[in-house]
mmCIF file of C-alpha atoms and ligand atoms in Angstrom:
data_model
loop_
_atom_site.group_PDB
_atom_site.id
_atom_site.type_symbol
_atom_site.label_atom_id
_atom_site.label_comp_id
_atom_site.label_asym_id
_atom_site.label_seq_id
_atom_site.Cartn_x
_atom_site.Cartn_y
_atom_site.Cartn_z
ATOM 1 C CA MET A 260 -22.736 -27.348 -17.504
ATOM 2 C CA THR A 261 -23.129 -28.034 -13.798
ATOM 3 C CA GLN A 262 -23.464 -31.738 -13.055
ATOM 4 C CA ALA A 263 -26.689 -32.396 -11.151
ATOM 5 C CA PRO A 264 -25.801 -34.285 -7.947
ATOM 6 C CA ALA A 265 -27.137 -37.752 -7.366
ATOM 7 C CA PRO A 266 -29.960 -37.790 -4.817
ATOM 8 C CA PHE A 267 -29.267 -37.902 -1.105
ATOM 9 C CA PRO A 268 -27.661 -39.928 0.471
ATOM 10 C CA THR A 269 -25.592 -40.999 -2.561
ATOM 11 C CA ALA A 270 -24.521 -37.388 -2.792
ATOM 12 C CA ARG A 271 -23.719 -35.684 0.462
ATOM 13 C CA LEU A 272 -22.265 -32.340 -0.622
ATOM 14 C CA ARG A 273 -20.986 -31.761 2.902
ATOM 15 C CA ARG A 274 -18.408 -34.573 2.446
ATOM 16 C CA LEU A 275 -16.083 -32.222 0.602
ATOM 17 C CA ARG A 276 -16.459 -29.521 3.236
ATOM 18 C CA ALA A 277 -15.547 -31.768 6.161
ATOM 19 C CA THR A 278 -11.848 -30.943 6.604
ATOM 20 C CA PRO A 279 -9.502 -28.065 5.799
ATOM 21 C CA ALA A 280 -7.566 -30.344 3.441
ATOM 22 C CA LEU A 281 -10.639 -31.295 1.431
ATOM 23 C CA ARG A 282 -11.857 -27.708 1.332
ATOM 24 C CA ALA A 283 -8.469 -26.541 0.087
ATOM 25 C CA LEU A 284 -8.419 -29.261 -2.544
ATOM 26 C CA VAL A 285 -11.724 -28.284 -4.129
ATOM 27 C CA ARG A 286 -11.618 -24.495 -3.677
ATOM 28 C CA GLU A 287 -12.390 -22.980 -7.066
ATOM 29 C CA THR A 288 -10.825 -19.549 -6.639
ATOM 30 C CA SER A 289 -7.698 -18.302 -4.958
ATOM 31 C CA LEU A 290 -6.358 -14.969 -3.852
ATOM 32 C CA THR A 291 -2.666 -14.088 -3.810
ATOM 33 C CA PRO A 292 -0.712 -10.838 -3.360
ATOM 34 C CA SER A 293 -0.119 -10.838 -7.126
ATOM 35 C CA ASP A 294 -3.847 -10.111 -7.587
ATOM 36 C CA LEU A 295 -3.557 -6.750 -5.866
ATOM 37 C CA ILE A 296 -3.008 -3.168 -7.017
ATOM 38 C CA TRP A 297 -2.285 -0.789 -4.132
ATOM 39 C CA PRO A 298 -3.689 2.752 -4.488
ATOM 40 C CA ILE A 299 -1.780 5.423 -2.531
ATOM 41 C CA PHE A 300 -2.238 9.170 -1.996
ATOM 42 C CA LEU A 301 0.634 11.594 -2.551
ATOM 43 C CA MET A 302 1.328 14.947 -0.931
ATOM 44 C CA GLN A 303 4.033 17.642 -0.999
ATOM 45 C CA GLY A 304 6.929 17.633 1.457
ATOM 46 C CA THR A 305 9.392 15.106 2.798
ATOM 47 C CA ALA A 306 9.348 12.379 5.437
ATOM 48 C CA GLU A 307 5.706 12.904 6.293
ATOM 49 C CA SER A 308 2.543 10.874 6.267
ATOM 50 C CA VAL A 309 -0.857 12.214 7.251
ATOM 51 C CA PRO A 310 -3.770 9.920 8.081
ATOM 52 C CA VAL A 311 -6.959 10.157 6.012
ATOM 53 C CA PRO A 312 -9.663 10.285 8.724
ATOM 54 C CA SER A 313 -12.424 8.575 6.731
ATOM 55 C CA MET A 314 -10.070 5.767 5.633
ATOM 56 C CA PRO A 315 -8.507 4.220 8.763
ATOM 57 C CA GLY A 316 -5.067 2.785 7.987
ATOM 58 C CA VAL A 317 -4.606 4.972 4.868
ATOM 59 C CA HIS A 318 -2.212 7.943 4.786
ATOM 60 C CA ARG A 319 -1.226 10.665 2.359
ATOM 61 C CA LEU A 320 2.494 10.133 1.687
ATOM 62 C CA THR A 321 5.301 12.423 0.623
ATOM 63 C CA VAL A 322 7.263 11.148 -2.393
ATOM 64 C CA ASP A 323 10.073 9.641 -0.290
ATOM 65 C CA ARG A 324 7.461 7.782 1.783
ATOM 66 C CA ALA A 325 5.787 6.606 -1.437
ATOM 67 C CA VAL A 326 9.124 5.091 -2.457
ATOM 68 C CA GLU A 327 9.237 3.262 0.881
ATOM 69 C CA ALA A 328 5.711 2.013 0.212
ATOM 70 C CA ALA A 329 6.883 0.715 -3.177
ATOM 71 C CA GLN A 330 9.720 -1.133 -1.447
ATOM 72 C CA GLU A 331 7.160 -2.668 0.869
ATOM 73 C CA ALA A 332 5.024 -3.642 -2.136
ATOM 74 C CA ARG A 333 8.020 -5.428 -3.633
ATOM 75 C CA ARG A 334 8.720 -7.269 -0.358
ATOM 76 C CA LEU A 335 5.076 -8.305 -0.084
ATOM 77 C CA GLY A 336 4.725 -9.452 -3.705
ATOM 78 C CA ILE A 337 2.249 -6.738 -4.719
ATOM 79 C CA PRO A 338 2.926 -6.163 -8.432
ATOM 80 C CA ALA A 339 1.504 -2.673 -8.899
ATOM 81 C CA MET A 340 0.710 0.606 -7.172
ATOM 82 C CA CYS A 341 -1.641 3.339 -8.297
ATOM 83 C CA LEU A 342 -0.860 6.994 -7.547
ATOM 84 C CA PHE A 343 -3.353 9.736 -6.635
ATOM 85 C CA PRO A 344 -2.135 13.245 -5.834
ATOM 86 C CA TYR A 345 -3.383 15.587 -3.164
ATOM 87 C CA THR A 346 -2.722 18.744 -5.165
ATOM 88 C CA ALA A 347 -2.008 21.970 -3.317
ATOM 89 C CA MET A 348 -4.914 24.390 -3.656
ATOM 90 C CA GLU A 349 -2.785 26.958 -5.513
ATOM 91 C CA HIS A 350 -2.187 24.376 -8.259
ATOM 92 C CA ARG A 351 -5.908 23.934 -8.937
ATOM 93 C CA THR A 352 -6.905 26.205 -11.803
ATOM 94 C CA ALA A 353 -9.544 26.508 -14.505
ATOM 95 C CA ASP A 354 -7.008 25.537 -17.205
ATOM 96 C CA CYS A 355 -5.777 22.514 -15.160
ATOM 97 C CA SER A 356 -2.239 23.000 -16.493
ATOM 98 C CA GLU A 357 -0.666 21.345 -13.447
ATOM 99 C CA ALA A 358 -2.099 18.076 -14.804
ATOM 100 C CA TRP A 359 0.594 17.841 -17.508
ATOM 101 C CA ASN A 360 3.418 19.559 -15.631
ATOM 102 C CA PRO A 361 6.353 17.105 -15.921
ATOM 103 C CA ASP A 362 7.291 18.026 -12.346
ATOM 104 C CA ASN A 363 3.871 17.630 -10.731
ATOM 105 C CA LEU A 364 3.549 15.395 -7.702
ATOM 106 C CA THR A 365 2.498 12.301 -9.645
ATOM 107 C CA ASN A 366 5.238 12.586 -12.262
ATOM 108 C CA ARG A 367 7.913 13.121 -9.622
ATOM 109 C CA ALA A 368 6.649 10.103 -7.695
ATOM 110 C CA ILE A 369 6.601 7.933 -10.831
ATOM 111 C CA ARG A 370 10.261 8.748 -11.520
ATOM 112 C CA ALA A 371 11.303 8.247 -7.895
ATOM 113 C CA ILE A 372 9.563 4.873 -7.634
ATOM 114 C CA LYS A 373 10.759 3.578 -11.009
ATOM 115 C CA ASP A 374 14.270 4.662 -10.098
ATOM 116 C CA ALA A 375 14.317 2.914 -6.712
ATOM 117 C CA VAL A 376 11.981 -0.041 -7.285
ATOM 118 C CA PRO A 377 11.745 -0.724 -11.021
ATOM 119 C CA GLU A 378 10.133 -4.143 -10.416
ATOM 120 C CA VAL A 379 6.907 -2.600 -9.150
ATOM 121 C CA ALA A 380 4.548 -1.429 -11.899
ATOM 122 C CA VAL A 381 3.337 2.138 -11.475
ATOM 123 C CA MET A 382 -0.213 2.963 -12.463
ATOM 124 C CA THR A 383 -1.554 6.507 -12.725
ATOM 125 C CA ASP A 384 -4.896 8.245 -12.768
ATOM 126 C CA ILE A 385 -5.869 10.284 -15.818
ATOM 127 C CA ALA A 386 -8.608 12.827 -15.055
ATOM 128 C CA LEU A 387 -8.550 16.545 -14.374
ATOM 129 C CA ASP A 388 -10.253 16.555 -10.959
ATOM 130 C CA PRO A 389 -7.134 16.907 -8.761
ATOM 131 C CA TYR A 390 -6.125 19.998 -10.754
ATOM 132 C CA ASN A 391 -9.485 21.542 -11.539
ATOM 133 C CA ILE A 392 -10.831 24.486 -9.593
ATOM 134 C CA ASP A 393 -14.300 23.027 -10.274
ATOM 135 C CA GLY A 394 -13.443 19.567 -8.940
ATOM 136 C CA HIS A 395 -14.706 17.886 -12.125
ATOM 137 C CA ASP A 396 -12.856 15.342 -14.251
ATOM 138 C CA GLY A 397 -13.229 17.597 -17.301
ATOM 139 C CA PHE A 398 -13.276 21.285 -18.167
ATOM 140 C CA VAL A 399 -16.454 23.117 -17.216
ATOM 141 C CA GLU A 400 -17.897 25.629 -19.692
ATOM 142 C CA ASP A 401 -21.212 27.328 -18.893
ATOM 143 C CA GLY A 402 -22.015 24.563 -16.416
ATOM 144 C CA GLU A 403 -21.321 21.789 -18.917
ATOM 145 C CA ILE A 404 -18.454 19.293 -18.615
ATOM 146 C CA VAL A 405 -17.100 19.524 -22.150
ATOM 147 C CA ASN A 406 -15.799 16.380 -23.822
ATOM 148 C CA ASP A 407 -13.428 17.063 -26.704
ATOM 149 C CA ARG A 408 -11.387 19.863 -25.165
ATOM 150 C CA THR A 409 -10.990 17.690 -22.079
ATOM 151 C CA VAL A 410 -9.707 14.786 -24.195
ATOM 152 C CA ASP A 411 -6.944 17.029 -25.613
ATOM 153 C CA ALA A 412 -5.857 17.844 -22.046
ATOM 154 C CA LEU A 413 -6.006 14.184 -20.989
ATOM 155 C CA VAL A 414 -3.680 13.312 -23.871
ATOM 156 C CA ARG A 415 -1.120 15.847 -22.625
ATOM 157 C CA MET A 416 -1.462 14.442 -19.122
ATOM 158 C CA ALA A 417 -1.012 10.865 -20.397
ATOM 159 C CA LEU A 418 2.128 11.756 -22.368
ATOM 160 C CA ALA A 419 3.709 13.444 -19.335
ATOM 161 C CA GLN A 420 3.034 10.349 -17.230
ATOM 162 C CA ALA A 421 4.346 7.993 -19.914
ATOM 163 C CA ALA A 422 7.485 10.117 -20.278
ATOM 164 C CA SER A 423 7.991 9.881 -16.509
ATOM 165 C CA GLY A 424 7.991 6.082 -16.817
ATOM 166 C CA ALA A 425 4.459 5.031 -15.860
ATOM 167 C CA ASP A 426 3.746 1.402 -16.729
ATOM 168 C CA ILE A 427 -0.050 1.559 -16.633
ATOM 169 C CA LEU A 428 -2.158 4.588 -17.480
ATOM 170 C CA GLY A 429 -5.591 4.667 -15.844
ATOM 171 C CA PRO A 430 -8.025 7.034 -17.554
ATOM 172 C CA SER A 431 -10.776 7.448 -14.947
ATOM 173 C CA ASP A 432 -12.498 10.455 -16.485
ATOM 174 C CA MET A 433 -15.257 8.788 -18.575
ATOM 175 C CA MET A 434 -14.936 11.211 -21.507
ATOM 176 C CA ASP A 435 -15.795 9.703 -24.902
ATOM 177 C CA GLY A 436 -12.897 9.020 -27.248
ATOM 178 C CA ARG A 437 -10.111 9.422 -24.722
ATOM 179 C CA ILE A 438 -8.712 5.904 -25.027
ATOM 180 C CA GLY A 439 -8.264 6.215 -28.794
ATOM 181 C CA ALA A 440 -6.748 9.682 -28.524
ATOM 182 C CA ILE A 441 -4.313 8.589 -25.803
ATOM 183 C CA ARG A 442 -3.360 5.404 -27.676
ATOM 184 C CA ARG A 443 -2.644 7.300 -30.916
ATOM 185 C CA ALA A 444 -0.511 9.847 -29.074
ATOM 186 C CA LEU A 445 1.439 7.121 -27.233
ATOM 187 C CA GLU A 446 2.134 5.328 -30.523
ATOM 188 C CA SER A 447 3.314 8.450 -32.300
ATOM 189 C CA GLU A 448 5.492 9.635 -29.396
ATOM 190 C CA GLY A 449 7.371 6.352 -29.005
ATOM 191 C CA PHE A 450 5.514 4.885 -26.024
ATOM 192 C CA GLN A 451 4.315 1.731 -27.778
ATOM 193 C CA ASN A 452 4.638 -0.400 -24.640
ATOM 194 C CA THR A 453 2.790 1.838 -22.201
ATOM 195 C CA THR A 454 -0.334 -0.013 -21.147
ATOM 196 C CA ILE A 455 -3.811 1.396 -20.601
ATOM 197 C CA LEU A 456 -6.153 0.091 -17.929
ATOM 198 C CA SER A 457 -9.361 1.868 -18.808
ATOM 199 C CA TYR A 458 -11.878 2.734 -16.124
ATOM 200 C CA ALA A 459 -14.387 1.540 -18.711
ATOM 201 C CA ALA A 460 -17.441 0.953 -16.519
ATOM 202 C CA LYS A 461 -17.224 3.667 -13.907
ATOM 203 C CA TYR A 462 -20.460 4.500 -12.161
ATOM 204 C CA ALA A 463 -21.619 7.823 -10.705
ATOM 205 C CA SER A 464 -21.364 6.456 -7.187
ATOM 206 C CA ALA A 465 -21.762 7.771 -3.661
ATOM 207 C CA PHE A 466 -19.070 5.271 -2.603
ATOM 208 C CA TYR A 467 -16.284 7.672 -3.676
ATOM 209 C CA GLY A 468 -16.879 10.047 -0.758
ATOM 210 C CA PRO A 469 -13.810 9.238 1.376
ATOM 211 C CA PHE A 470 -11.534 9.367 -1.698
ATOM 212 C CA ARG A 471 -12.679 12.891 -2.468
ATOM 213 C CA ASP A 472 -11.735 13.795 1.114
ATOM 214 C CA ALA A 473 -8.341 12.157 0.658
ATOM 215 C CA VAL A 474 -7.516 14.173 -2.475
ATOM 216 C CA GLY A 475 -9.177 17.340 -1.177
ATOM 217 C CA ALA A 476 -11.857 17.401 -3.896
ATOM 218 C CA THR A 477 -14.974 17.345 -1.736
ATOM 219 C CA ALA A 478 -15.250 21.095 -1.180
ATOM 220 C CA ALA A 479 -14.223 21.937 -4.747
ATOM 221 C CA LEU A 480 -16.767 19.739 -6.505
ATOM 222 C CA LYS A 481 -19.673 21.743 -7.844
ATOM 223 C CA GLY A 482 -22.570 19.480 -8.740
ATOM 224 C CA GLU A 483 -22.489 15.801 -9.589
ATOM 225 C CA LYS A 484 -20.663 13.624 -12.105
ATOM 226 C CA LYS A 485 -23.779 12.033 -13.601
ATOM 227 C CA THR A 486 -23.330 13.493 -17.090
ATOM 228 C CA TYR A 487 -20.151 11.487 -17.597
ATOM 229 C CA GLN A 488 -20.087 8.630 -15.079
ATOM 230 C CA MET A 489 -22.557 5.753 -15.538
ATOM 231 C CA ASP A 490 -26.037 5.402 -14.123
ATOM 232 C CA PRO A 491 -26.021 2.721 -11.383
ATOM 233 C CA GLY A 492 -29.127 1.189 -12.959
ATOM 234 C CA ASN A 493 -27.308 0.188 -16.134
ATOM 235 C CA SER A 494 -25.596 -3.062 -17.067
ATOM 236 C CA ALA A 495 -25.764 -3.495 -20.871
ATOM 237 C CA GLU A 496 -24.205 -0.049 -21.215
ATOM 238 C CA ALA A 497 -21.124 -1.321 -19.359
ATOM 239 C CA LEU A 498 -20.602 -3.880 -22.129
ATOM 240 C CA ARG A 499 -20.838 -1.175 -24.792
ATOM 241 C CA LEU A 500 -18.259 0.916 -22.948
ATOM 242 C CA VAL A 501 -15.863 -1.991 -22.529
ATOM 243 C CA ALA A 502 -16.198 -2.946 -26.211
ATOM 244 C CA ARG A 503 -15.606 0.665 -27.219
ATOM 245 C CA ASP A 504 -12.516 1.105 -25.003
ATOM 246 C CA LEU A 505 -11.003 -2.192 -26.176
ATOM 247 C CA SER A 506 -11.518 -1.209 -29.793
ATOM 248 C CA GLU A 507 -9.762 2.102 -29.112
ATOM 249 C CA GLY A 508 -6.688 0.439 -27.619
ATOM 250 C CA ALA A 509 -7.241 -0.366 -23.938
ATOM 251 C CA ASP A 510 -5.186 -3.359 -22.760
ATOM 252 C CA MET A 511 -7.212 -3.968 -19.609
ATOM 253 C CA VAL A 512 -10.552 -2.769 -18.281
ATOM 254 C CA MET A 513 -11.966 -1.871 -14.901
ATOM 255 C CA VAL A 514 -15.329 -1.945 -13.187
ATOM 256 C CA LYS A 515 -15.820 0.619 -10.435
ATOM 257 C CA PRO A 516 -17.058 0.555 -7.653
ATOM 258 C CA GLY A 517 -16.470 -3.100 -6.892
ATOM 259 C CA MET A 518 -18.565 -4.927 -4.325
ATOM 260 C CA PRO A 519 -21.982 -3.564 -5.377
ATOM 261 C CA TYR A 520 -21.105 -4.234 -9.051
ATOM 262 C CA LEU A 521 -19.865 -7.844 -9.078
ATOM 263 C CA ASP A 522 -22.574 -8.696 -11.611
ATOM 264 C CA ILE A 523 -20.906 -6.267 -14.013
ATOM 265 C CA CYS A 524 -17.489 -7.869 -13.418
ATOM 266 C CA ARG A 525 -18.927 -11.263 -14.285
ATOM 267 C CA ARG A 526 -20.663 -10.030 -17.443
ATOM 268 C CA VAL A 527 -17.535 -8.218 -18.659
ATOM 269 C CA LYS A 528 -15.279 -11.230 -18.075
ATOM 270 C CA ASP A 529 -17.696 -13.659 -19.728
ATOM 271 C CA GLU A 530 -18.339 -11.405 -22.709
ATOM 272 C CA PHE A 531 -14.777 -10.281 -23.524
ATOM 273 C CA GLY A 532 -12.322 -12.571 -21.712
ATOM 274 C CA VAL A 533 -9.847 -9.703 -21.340
ATOM 275 C CA PRO A 534 -7.844 -8.722 -18.236
ATOM 276 C CA THR A 535 -10.583 -7.375 -15.979
ATOM 277 C CA PHE A 536 -10.100 -5.471 -12.738
ATOM 278 C CA ALA A 537 -12.394 -4.066 -10.099
ATOM 279 C CA TYR A 538 -11.802 -1.139 -7.801
ATOM 280 C CA GLN A 539 -12.833 -1.752 -4.205
ATOM 281 C CA VAL A 540 -13.315 1.964 -3.695
ATOM 282 C CA SER A 541 -12.830 4.212 -0.705
ATOM 283 C CA GLY A 542 -16.419 3.953 0.557
ATOM 284 C CA GLU A 543 -16.370 0.164 0.479
ATOM 285 C CA TYR A 544 -13.137 0.183 2.434
ATOM 286 C CA ALA A 545 -14.445 2.815 4.871
ATOM 287 C CA MET A 546 -17.613 0.909 5.680
ATOM 288 C CA LEU A 547 -15.784 -2.327 6.387
ATOM 289 C CA ARG A 548 -13.276 -0.470 8.556
ATOM 290 C CA ALA A 549 -16.007 1.393 10.416
ATOM 291 C CA ALA A 550 -17.858 -1.822 11.204
ATOM 292 C CA GLU A 551 -14.595 -3.395 12.318
ATOM 293 C CA ALA A 552 -13.835 -0.425 14.580
ATOM 294 C CA ASN A 553 -17.247 -0.829 16.186
ATOM 295 C CA GLY A 554 -16.618 -4.509 16.793
ATOM 296 C CA TRP A 555 -19.485 -5.385 14.435
ATOM 297 C CA LEU A 556 -17.404 -7.313 11.884
ATOM 298 C CA ASP A 557 -14.256 -9.428 12.033
ATOM 299 C CA GLY A 558 -11.988 -7.090 10.029
ATOM 300 C CA PRO A 559 -9.300 -9.502 8.794
ATOM 301 C CA ARG A 560 -11.884 -12.060 7.690
ATOM 302 C CA VAL A 561 -14.150 -9.657 5.792
ATOM 303 C CA MET A 562 -11.062 -8.190 4.120
ATOM 304 C CA ILE A 563 -10.062 -11.535 2.606
ATOM 305 C CA GLU A 564 -13.639 -12.617 1.876
ATOM 306 C CA SER A 565 -14.426 -9.367 0.073
ATOM 307 C CA LEU A 566 -11.277 -9.636 -2.062
ATOM 308 C CA LEU A 567 -11.803 -13.306 -2.873
ATOM 309 C CA ALA A 568 -15.301 -12.402 -4.089
ATOM 310 C CA PHE A 569 -13.781 -10.286 -6.866
ATOM 311 C CA LYS A 570 -11.769 -13.252 -8.105
ATOM 312 C CA ARG A 571 -14.849 -15.483 -7.985
ATOM 313 C CA ALA A 572 -16.765 -12.869 -9.995
ATOM 314 C CA GLY A 573 -14.190 -13.176 -12.778
ATOM 315 C CA CYS A 574 -11.724 -10.414 -11.984
ATOM 316 C CA ASP A 575 -8.030 -10.917 -12.609
ATOM 317 C CA GLY A 576 -7.161 -8.456 -9.872
ATOM 318 C CA VAL A 577 -8.415 -5.781 -7.513
ATOM 319 C CA LEU A 578 -7.427 -2.230 -6.677
ATOM 320 C CA THR A 579 -7.762 -2.103 -2.918
ATOM 321 C CA TYR A 580 -6.606 0.041 -0.021
ATOM 322 C CA TYR A 581 -6.240 -3.226 1.877
ATOM 323 C CA ALA A 582 -3.407 -4.324 -0.446
ATOM 324 C CA PRO A 583 -0.501 -4.294 2.051
ATOM 325 C CA GLU A 584 -2.538 -5.733 4.913
ATOM 326 C CA ALA A 585 -4.119 -8.374 2.692
ATOM 327 C CA ALA A 586 -0.722 -9.320 1.248
ATOM 328 C CA ARG A 587 0.706 -9.683 4.754
ATOM 329 C CA ALA A 588 -2.208 -11.917 5.742
ATOM 330 C CA LEU A 589 -1.893 -14.021 2.583
ATOM 331 C CA ASN A 590 1.861 -14.381 2.985
ATOM 332 C CA GLY A 591 1.159 -15.739 6.470
HETATM 333 C C1 LIG B 238 -11.277 10.662 -10.042
HETATM 334 C C2 LIG B 238 -11.283 9.374 -9.329
HETATM 335 C C3 LIG B 238 -12.184 9.023 -8.316
HETATM 336 C C4 LIG B 238 -11.757 7.798 -7.820
HETATM 337 C C5 LIG B 238 -10.654 7.393 -8.558
HETATM 338 N N1 LIG B 238 -10.366 8.379 -9.508
HETATM 339 C C6 LIG B 238 -13.317 9.777 -7.715
HETATM 340 C C7 LIG B 238 -14.359 10.342 -8.576
HETATM 341 O O1 LIG B 238 -14.585 9.907 -9.709
HETATM 342 O O2 LIG B 238 -14.987 11.268 -8.096
HETATM 343 C C8 LIG B 238 -12.434 7.089 -6.680
HETATM 344 C C9 LIG B 238 -11.636 6.090 -5.927
HETATM 345 C C10 LIG B 238 -12.185 5.715 -4.603
HETATM 346 O O3 LIG B 238 -13.293 6.135 -4.194
HETATM 347 O O4 LIG B 238 -11.500 4.961 -3.904
HETATM 348 N N2 LIG B 238 -11.186 10.672 -11.385
#
């Protein structure tokens, strides 16, 4: 319970805000580089990086450059990176078979990073959208995104990533039953220690726009994702999804997007007390960067404030495109 303050002037709540030392002493939440997961975009080729126009400061990286990024993560104290592939158009098909190709871009990058920088945890994305001619996270049959056939494909994708050495699998597809199916397959194939960070409460959000540009999915996507991603009006449903994914074998859960959904982060943390993450998604990053570029916001300060807010809302960590810059700022 919050202690009611004595009446003024016995209590002057400004006393504890008077100096940097006092403010530091009573600050309730802290942010460190170890709270950050750094999402990066992969592309074919060598020694190249291509800027993503709608995400200033973010580049698509060839695998060798991704390894350099992992080395930077290690230097900066960022514990984990999350990989998203920009798949060549000829590898996007209706059967999505590139998704479980052991030599696809993601699997090659996992092996290269784990080989060079084993200390950094590698997280993946499990969903069919980078490989799907329809741009959806699941197979499309007669205009419907089908669940169970998609789950079978996601399991194959998960096993290929686990076999490549991924530390954290991130199912972001929102199909029902995928966590249980992936967990059973991991157990029976000898990957008992591969962790799952479930995108448990993922909303059908307009804040993913710049990401879809970055992975080349904008043009491909036919229709919306509202039949599998959550309705932004819902909150209790997020708790049902988290409970369901935990019962099926998720080790950690995510709320996505982040900043407009801090109430969901708080409810999830209070209700379950499990490792809880938020994704400060591409659109949140883009709008802060755009305001900064216009001179309307102080970029470095809103970066740290926005990330600290996730910790205050109960999150254990944040996926953020700011990860390297924030870590540099925090390391002083
Ligand atoms: C796809 C996926 C998306 C993001 C992460 N994985 C986009 C989507 O669901 O359409 C969004 C990340 C971001 O916007 O930064 N499964």
